[in-house]
Amino acid sequence: MSVRAKKHLGQHFLRDENIAQKIADTLSLNGYKNVLEIGPGMGVLTKYLLKRDTTTYVIEIDSESVEYLQANYLNLAPRIIEKDFLKYDLNEVFKGEPLAIIGNFPYNISSQIVFKTLEMRHQIPEFSGMFQKEVAQRICSKGGNKIYGILSVLTQAFYDAEYLFTVPPSVFNPPPKVDSGVLRLTRKENFKLPCDEVLFFRVVKTAFQQRRKTLRNSLKTLDLSDILKANVIFGKRPEQLTVQEFIELTQLIQSDSK
């Protein structure tokens, strides 16, 4: 029995054992004992995770894949969560304990997976997995270019992001139309920002929504004082700011006496 890849779920099943092993090996296993794999499909990556010294869980929305895993990975069966990762409260299972996230992520929800990880950053010290290459490069981009954006800044505010290796379409069934890229996120030792974190998210998202404009124009909706807008930083476009400068910008906005 094998599982049919479903287009609406963005499924491309990895069939290269060496790459599956390499992805499993990206986890350092530092600071957690639980690992959650998103979208295991037929378990090509799962089998290598099960060989490591962790407690592996999988979350899978496709009932056909769930049946396949239950039949072929008997020792995993109690830790198969048949839910939608984006809508599921992980603490029903993990009860606040730390966990790492890993997977060959469906392209159509990969950015949302990162945003949910950022929401749960206090619990997720490590994250690694496969994305569309362009998205993986965007997450890891250091700035000053067109691919640097919301995902880059918000992720790198809390995690060190490393682009690890590129994977060709030929190792998937069915093959996607583009290359894939594997990355690893390692949470920073001090991941609490020295500014209002809710405001930080708002500033970054608002700035990049009109990325061609200077911050003076793109941040108009924040109702900033003329004195603050005279600061040289407001003459820059968002892609010109480092993560640290976005933190400093948020601090300035926070202390702005209108």
XYZ file of N, CA, C and O in Angstrom, residues 114-230:
468
model
N 5.861 28.728 9.967
C 6.882 29.550 10.640
C 6.220 30.550 11.580
O 6.655 30.730 12.724
N 5.138 31.203 11.123
C 4.468 32.187 11.991
C 3.916 31.527 13.259
O 4.002 32.096 14.349
N 3.382 30.306 13.133
C 2.875 29.617 14.330
C 4.036 29.255 15.255
O 3.914 29.339 16.484
N 5.166 28.871 14.674
C 6.367 28.581 15.483
C 6.800 29.829 16.251
O 7.144 29.752 17.436
N 6.758 30.988 15.599
C 7.139 32.235 16.276
C 6.196 32.538 17.436
O 6.626 33.002 18.495
N 4.907 32.256 17.246
C 3.944 32.451 18.347
C 4.286 31.560 19.537
O 4.054 31.920 20.687
N 4.851 30.379 19.246
C 5.169 29.402 20.301
C 6.668 29.380 20.624
O 7.184 28.385 21.122
N 7.354 30.484 20.342
C 8.826 30.493 20.458
C 9.340 30.125 21.852
O 10.433 29.602 21.983
N 8.549 30.404 22.881
C 8.986 30.064 24.240
C 9.128 28.552 24.412
O 9.831 28.095 25.309
N 8.461 27.801 23.540
C 8.436 26.338 23.664
C 9.267 25.620 22.613
O 9.466 24.417 22.703
N 9.692 26.359 21.589
C 10.351 25.712 20.441
C 11.792 26.210 20.297
O 12.052 27.239 19.654
N 12.763 25.483 20.906
C 14.157 25.926 20.830
C 14.811 25.652 19.482
O 15.828 26.257 19.156
N 14.223 24.746 18.703
C 14.850 24.397 17.427
C 13.793 23.994 16.402
O 12.750 23.436 16.751
N 14.105 24.283 15.146
C 13.155 24.064 14.051
C 13.983 23.782 12.809
O 14.903 24.529 12.503
N 13.692 22.704 12.114
C 14.387 22.528 10.836
C 13.469 21.844 9.847
O 12.547 21.112 10.230
N 13.718 22.101 8.576
C 12.850 21.477 7.603
C 13.047 21.999 6.205
O 13.892 22.853 5.944
N 12.220 21.460 5.315
C 12.343 21.731 3.894
C 11.216 22.629 3.404
O 10.044 22.385 3.680
N 11.628 23.658 2.682
C 10.727 24.660 2.107
C 10.996 24.756 0.605
O 12.001 24.261 0.111
N 10.137 25.469 -0.083
C 10.505 25.925 -1.417
C 11.794 26.734 -1.246
O 11.910 27.530 -0.304
N 12.762 26.523 -2.119
C 14.092 27.136 -1.949
C 14.011 28.651 -1.732
O 14.681 29.202 -0.848
N 13.175 29.307 -2.525
C 13.059 30.763 -2.442
C 12.569 31.214 -1.060
O 13.012 32.229 -0.526
N 11.652 30.439 -0.463
C 11.132 30.787 0.872
C 12.211 30.562 1.930
O 12.408 31.389 2.824
N 12.936 29.443 1.808
C 14.037 29.171 2.751
C 15.083 30.284 2.680
O 15.593 30.746 3.709
N 15.400 30.736 1.458
C 16.384 31.820 1.302
C 15.853 33.114 1.899
O 16.595 33.873 2.514
N 14.550 33.353 1.740
C 13.950 34.574 2.285
C 14.047 34.590 3.809
O 14.398 35.593 4.419
N 13.727 33.466 4.435
C 13.770 33.381 5.903
C 15.184 33.662 6.413
O 15.373 34.308 7.444
N 16.192 33.201 5.661
C 17.589 33.323 6.104
C 18.277 34.591 5.597
O 19.428 34.854 5.963
N 17.598 35.383 4.764
C 18.228 36.566 4.159
C 18.621 37.593 5.222
O 17.881 37.854 6.164
N 19.807 38.187 5.026
C 20.314 39.152 6.008
C 19.976 40.598 5.663
O 20.378 41.522 6.337
N 19.282 40.843 4.564
C 18.840 42.205 4.283
C 19.523 42.841 3.097
O 20.470 42.300 2.518
N 18.997 44.037 2.735
C 19.566 44.778 1.625
C 19.194 44.224 0.267
O 19.843 44.529 -0.730
N 18.163 43.385 0.194
C 17.765 42.819 -1.103
C 16.247 42.627 -1.165
O 15.548 42.814 -0.184
N 15.777 42.205 -2.340
C 14.337 42.107 -2.566
C 13.687 40.966 -1.805
O 12.477 40.983 -1.584
N 14.455 39.928 -1.456
C 13.808 38.787 -0.793
C 13.696 38.961 0.725
O 12.957 38.258 1.385
N 14.451 39.926 1.263
C 14.397 40.222 2.697
C 13.043 40.849 3.007
O 12.608 41.780 2.337
N 12.346 40.302 4.002
C 11.016 40.838 4.287
C 10.523 40.470 5.676
O 11.315 40.211 6.594
N 9.206 40.431 5.820
C 8.575 40.177 7.121
C 9.094 38.876 7.744
O 9.487 38.842 8.919
N 9.087 37.803 6.944
C 9.526 36.497 7.463
C 10.967 36.542 7.944
O 11.314 35.962 8.976
N 11.829 37.226 7.196
C 13.250 37.305 7.549
C 13.426 37.992 8.907
O 14.103 37.479 9.804
N 12.808 39.168 9.042
C 13.024 39.979 10.253
C 12.405 39.328 11.480
O 13.051 39.205 12.532
N 11.149 38.893 11.362
C 10.477 38.323 12.543
C 11.163 37.034 12.990
O 11.339 36.795 14.186
N 11.563 36.194 12.036
C 12.234 34.947 12.411
C 13.583 35.230 13.067
O 13.909 34.693 14.130
N 14.377 36.102 12.430
C 15.745 36.331 12.925
C 15.801 37.195 14.187
O 16.848 37.287 14.824
N 14.671 37.794 14.564
C 14.639 38.499 15.850
C 14.768 37.505 17.008
O 15.334 37.822 18.056
N 14.278 36.272 16.794
C 14.236 35.292 17.879
C 15.119 34.063 17.636
O 15.464 33.349 18.573
N 15.461 33.805 16.367
C 16.209 32.597 16.010
C 17.405 32.940 15.124
O 17.342 33.883 14.330
N 18.473 32.143 15.247
C 19.558 32.179 14.270
C 19.127 31.277 13.120
O 18.790 30.104 13.345
N 19.127 31.811 11.905
C 18.629 31.073 10.740
C 19.784 30.675 9.825
O 20.576 31.519 9.428
N 19.866 29.391 9.516
C 20.932 28.889 8.626
C 20.316 28.157 7.443
O 19.516 27.235 7.630
N 20.714 28.537 6.243
C 20.326 27.791 5.040
C 21.331 26.649 4.908
O 22.531 26.879 4.819
N 20.861 25.403 4.917
C 21.765 24.255 5.000
C 22.104 23.642 3.647
O 23.262 23.481 3.311
N 21.101 23.262 2.858
C 21.400 22.672 1.551
C 20.166 22.707 0.645
O 19.034 22.861 1.105
N 20.436 22.562 -0.643
C 19.389 22.605 -1.673
C 19.037 21.181 -2.108
O 19.905 20.306 -2.152
N 17.754 20.966 -2.390
C 17.265 19.636 -2.782
C 16.580 19.753 -4.151
O 15.683 20.588 -4.316
N 16.981 18.924 -5.140
C 16.387 19.036 -6.481
C 14.990 18.409 -6.554
O 14.646 17.539 -5.743
N 14.187 18.807 -7.540
C 12.820 18.272 -7.675
C 12.778 16.760 -7.899
O 11.796 16.107 -7.536
N 13.851 16.199 -8.471
C 13.832 14.791 -8.897
C 13.693 13.790 -7.750
O 13.365 12.625 -7.974
N 13.915 14.225 -6.502
C 13.872 13.269 -5.382
C 12.482 13.180 -4.742
O 12.311 12.543 -3.709
N 11.507 13.833 -5.367
C 10.141 13.827 -4.834
C 9.195 13.105 -5.792
O 9.434 13.047 -6.991
N 8.110 12.616 -5.212
C 7.023 12.072 -6.011
C 5.713 12.726 -5.555
O 5.327 12.544 -4.400
N 5.016 13.489 -6.406
C 5.467 13.950 -7.721
C 6.514 15.052 -7.560
O 6.534 15.736 -6.533
N 7.389 15.255 -8.579
C 8.403 16.306 -8.444
C 7.770 17.693 -8.495
O 6.910 17.937 -9.355
N 8.144 18.591 -7.581
C 7.649 19.973 -7.675
C 8.315 20.677 -8.861
O 9.249 20.136 -9.452
N 7.855 21.868 -9.177
C 8.411 22.587 -10.329
C 9.653 23.414 -9.969
O 10.250 24.044 -10.835
N 10.007 23.438 -8.695
C 11.133 24.276 -8.241
C 12.027 23.481 -7.283
O 11.628 22.432 -6.768
N 13.224 24.016 -7.054
C 14.122 23.422 -6.056
C 13.573 23.657 -4.652
O 12.801 24.595 -4.414
N 14.009 22.814 -3.724
C 13.671 22.983 -2.313
C 14.940 23.339 -1.532
O 16.046 23.096 -2.006
N 14.755 23.893 -0.354
C 15.902 24.241 0.482
C 15.637 23.843 1.917
O 14.518 24.023 2.426
N 16.651 23.303 2.575
C 16.525 22.897 3.984
C 17.215 23.945 4.852
O 18.340 24.374 4.563
N 16.537 24.357 5.911
C 17.115 25.339 6.830
C 16.968 24.865 8.272
O 16.204 23.943 8.560
N 17.724 25.519 9.140
C 17.592 25.244 10.582
C 17.479 26.578 11.315
O 18.220 27.515 11.043
N 16.538 26.633 12.250
C 16.392 27.778 13.144
C 16.771 27.344 14.551
O 16.234 26.360 15.064
N 17.704 28.064 15.148
C 18.124 27.782 16.527
C 17.771 29.005 17.365
O 18.245 30.115 17.085
N 16.933 28.803 18.369
C 16.486 29.953 19.163
C 17.652 30.632 19.868
O 18.555 29.966 20.395
N 17.633 31.946 19.864
C 18.707 32.703 20.518
C 18.652 32.482 22.024
O 17.583 32.256 22.589
N 19.838 32.579 22.633
C 19.919 32.348 24.076
C 19.029 33.341 24.821
O 18.283 32.990 25.721
N 19.126 34.611 24.417
C 18.224 35.612 24.988
C 17.263 36.025 23.881
O 17.605 36.805 23.005
N 16.070 35.451 23.896
C 15.144 35.705 22.790
C 14.013 36.640 23.195
O 13.020 36.777 22.483
N 14.175 37.308 24.349
C 13.177 38.320 24.718
C 13.679 39.656 24.180
O 14.812 40.042 24.428
N 12.846 40.344 23.426
C 13.274 41.591 22.808
C 13.223 42.743 23.814
O 12.327 42.792 24.657
N 14.165 43.694 23.696
C 14.178 44.846 24.606
C 13.207 45.935 24.132
O 13.517 47.124 24.156
N 12.046 45.519 23.672
C 11.013 46.468 23.239
C 9.670 45.755 23.345
O 9.619 44.564 23.633
N 8.608 46.470 23.084
C 7.272 45.881 23.095
C 7.173 44.924 21.906
O 7.198 45.356 20.740
N 7.054 43.622 22.177
C 7.117 42.629 21.099
C 5.895 42.703 20.183
O 6.007 42.479 18.974
N 4.733 43.029 20.726
C 3.526 43.155 19.896
C 3.698 44.330 18.924
O 3.399 44.234 17.723
N 4.226 45.428 19.431
C 4.477 46.602 18.590
C 5.545 46.293 17.540
O 5.431 46.714 16.381
N 6.557 45.545 17.927
C 7.621 45.145 16.991
C 7.028 44.407 15.786
O 7.325 44.733 14.635
N 6.169 43.428 16.044
C 5.521 42.678 14.961
C 4.723 43.643 14.068
O 4.770 43.547 12.835
N 4.029 44.564 14.696
C 3.192 45.504 13.938
C 4.051 46.425 13.063
O 3.732 46.676 11.897
N 5.142 46.924 13.629
C 6.037 47.829 12.897
C 6.630 47.120 11.671
O 6.623 47.644 10.558
N 7.114 45.893 11.879
C 7.742 45.141 10.782
C 6.724 44.863 9.674
O 6.990 45.084 8.487
N 5.554 44.371 10.071
C 4.536 44.030 9.059
C 4.066 45.273 8.307
O 3.915 45.262 7.081
N 3.835 46.375 9.037
C 3.364 47.608 8.405
C 4.421 48.168 7.451
O 4.100 48.618 6.342
N 5.671 48.138 7.864
C 6.762 48.674 7.036
C 6.869 47.932 5.707
O 6.971 48.542 4.638
N 6.819 46.593 5.760
C 7.024 45.813 4.538
C 5.783 45.722 3.654
O 5.877 45.319 2.502
N 4.630 46.093 4.200
C 3.433 46.080 3.348
C 3.551 47.112 2.219
O 2.910 46.982 1.184
N 4.365 48.127 2.444
C 4.646 49.112 1.383
C 6.167 49.248 1.274
O 6.727 50.303 1.539
N 6.805 48.165 0.887
C 8.261 48.060 1.026
C 9.028 49.044 0.153
O 10.196 49.320 0.413
N 8.415 49.580 -0.890
C 9.151 50.527 -1.748
C 9.167 51.933 -1.175
O 9.924 52.786 -1.624
N 8.321 52.176 -0.212
C 8.253 53.516 0.387
C 9.253 53.629 1.542
O 9.650 52.636 2.130
N 9.598 54.870 1.872
C 10.417 55.072 3.071
C 9.536 54.823 4.295
O 8.299 54.887 4.217
N 10.185 54.585 5.416
C 9.437 54.322 6.658
C 8.569 55.523 7.038
O 7.505 55.366 7.633
N 9.025 56.723 6.670
C 8.247 57.923 6.985
C 6.842 57.816 6.375
O 5.853 58.241 6.973
N 6.760 57.205 5.196
C 5.466 57.070 4.514
C 4.747 55.768 4.872
O 3.543 55.758 5.093
N 5.505 54.666 4.958
C 4.842 53.371 5.192
C 4.303 53.251 6.618
O 3.367 52.486 6.862
N 4.878 53.997 7.560
C 4.431 53.893 8.963
C 3.478 55.013 9.375
O 3.249 55.247 10.559
N 2.915 55.699 8.383
C 1.999 56.824 8.666
C 0.849 56.431 9.589
O 0.416 57.214 10.424
N 0.353 55.205 9.420
C -0.815 54.773 10.205
C -0.516 54.683 11.697
O -1.431 54.575 12.503
N 0.774 54.727 12.073
C 1.116 54.633 13.502
C 1.023 55.994 14.195
O 1.282 56.086 15.396
N 0.678 57.047 13.427
C 0.425 58.364 14.018
C 1.634 58.865 14.818
O 1.555 59.104 16.025
N 2.755 59.014 14.124
C 4.003 59.393 14.797
C 4.176 60.916 14.807
O 3.698 61.615 13.911
N 4.904 61.397 15.801
C 5.125 62.844 15.905
C 6.089 63.316 14.816
O 6.913 62.548 14.316
N 5.998 64.585 14.461
C 6.888 65.159 13.445
C 8.342 65.102 13.915
O 9.254 64.920 13.103
N 8.545 65.279 15.207
C 9.918 65.229 15.753
C 10.518 63.849 15.491
O 11.662 63.729 15.037
N 9.741 62.811 15.752
C 10.249 61.446 15.545
C 10.509 61.197 14.064
O 11.543 60.653 13.678
N 9.579 61.633 13.205
C 9.711 61.366 11.771
C 10.905 62.097 11.147
O 11.316 61.786 10.038
N 11.447 63.079 11.888
C 12.637 63.791 11.387
C 13.908 62.944 11.556
O 14.946 63.230 10.957
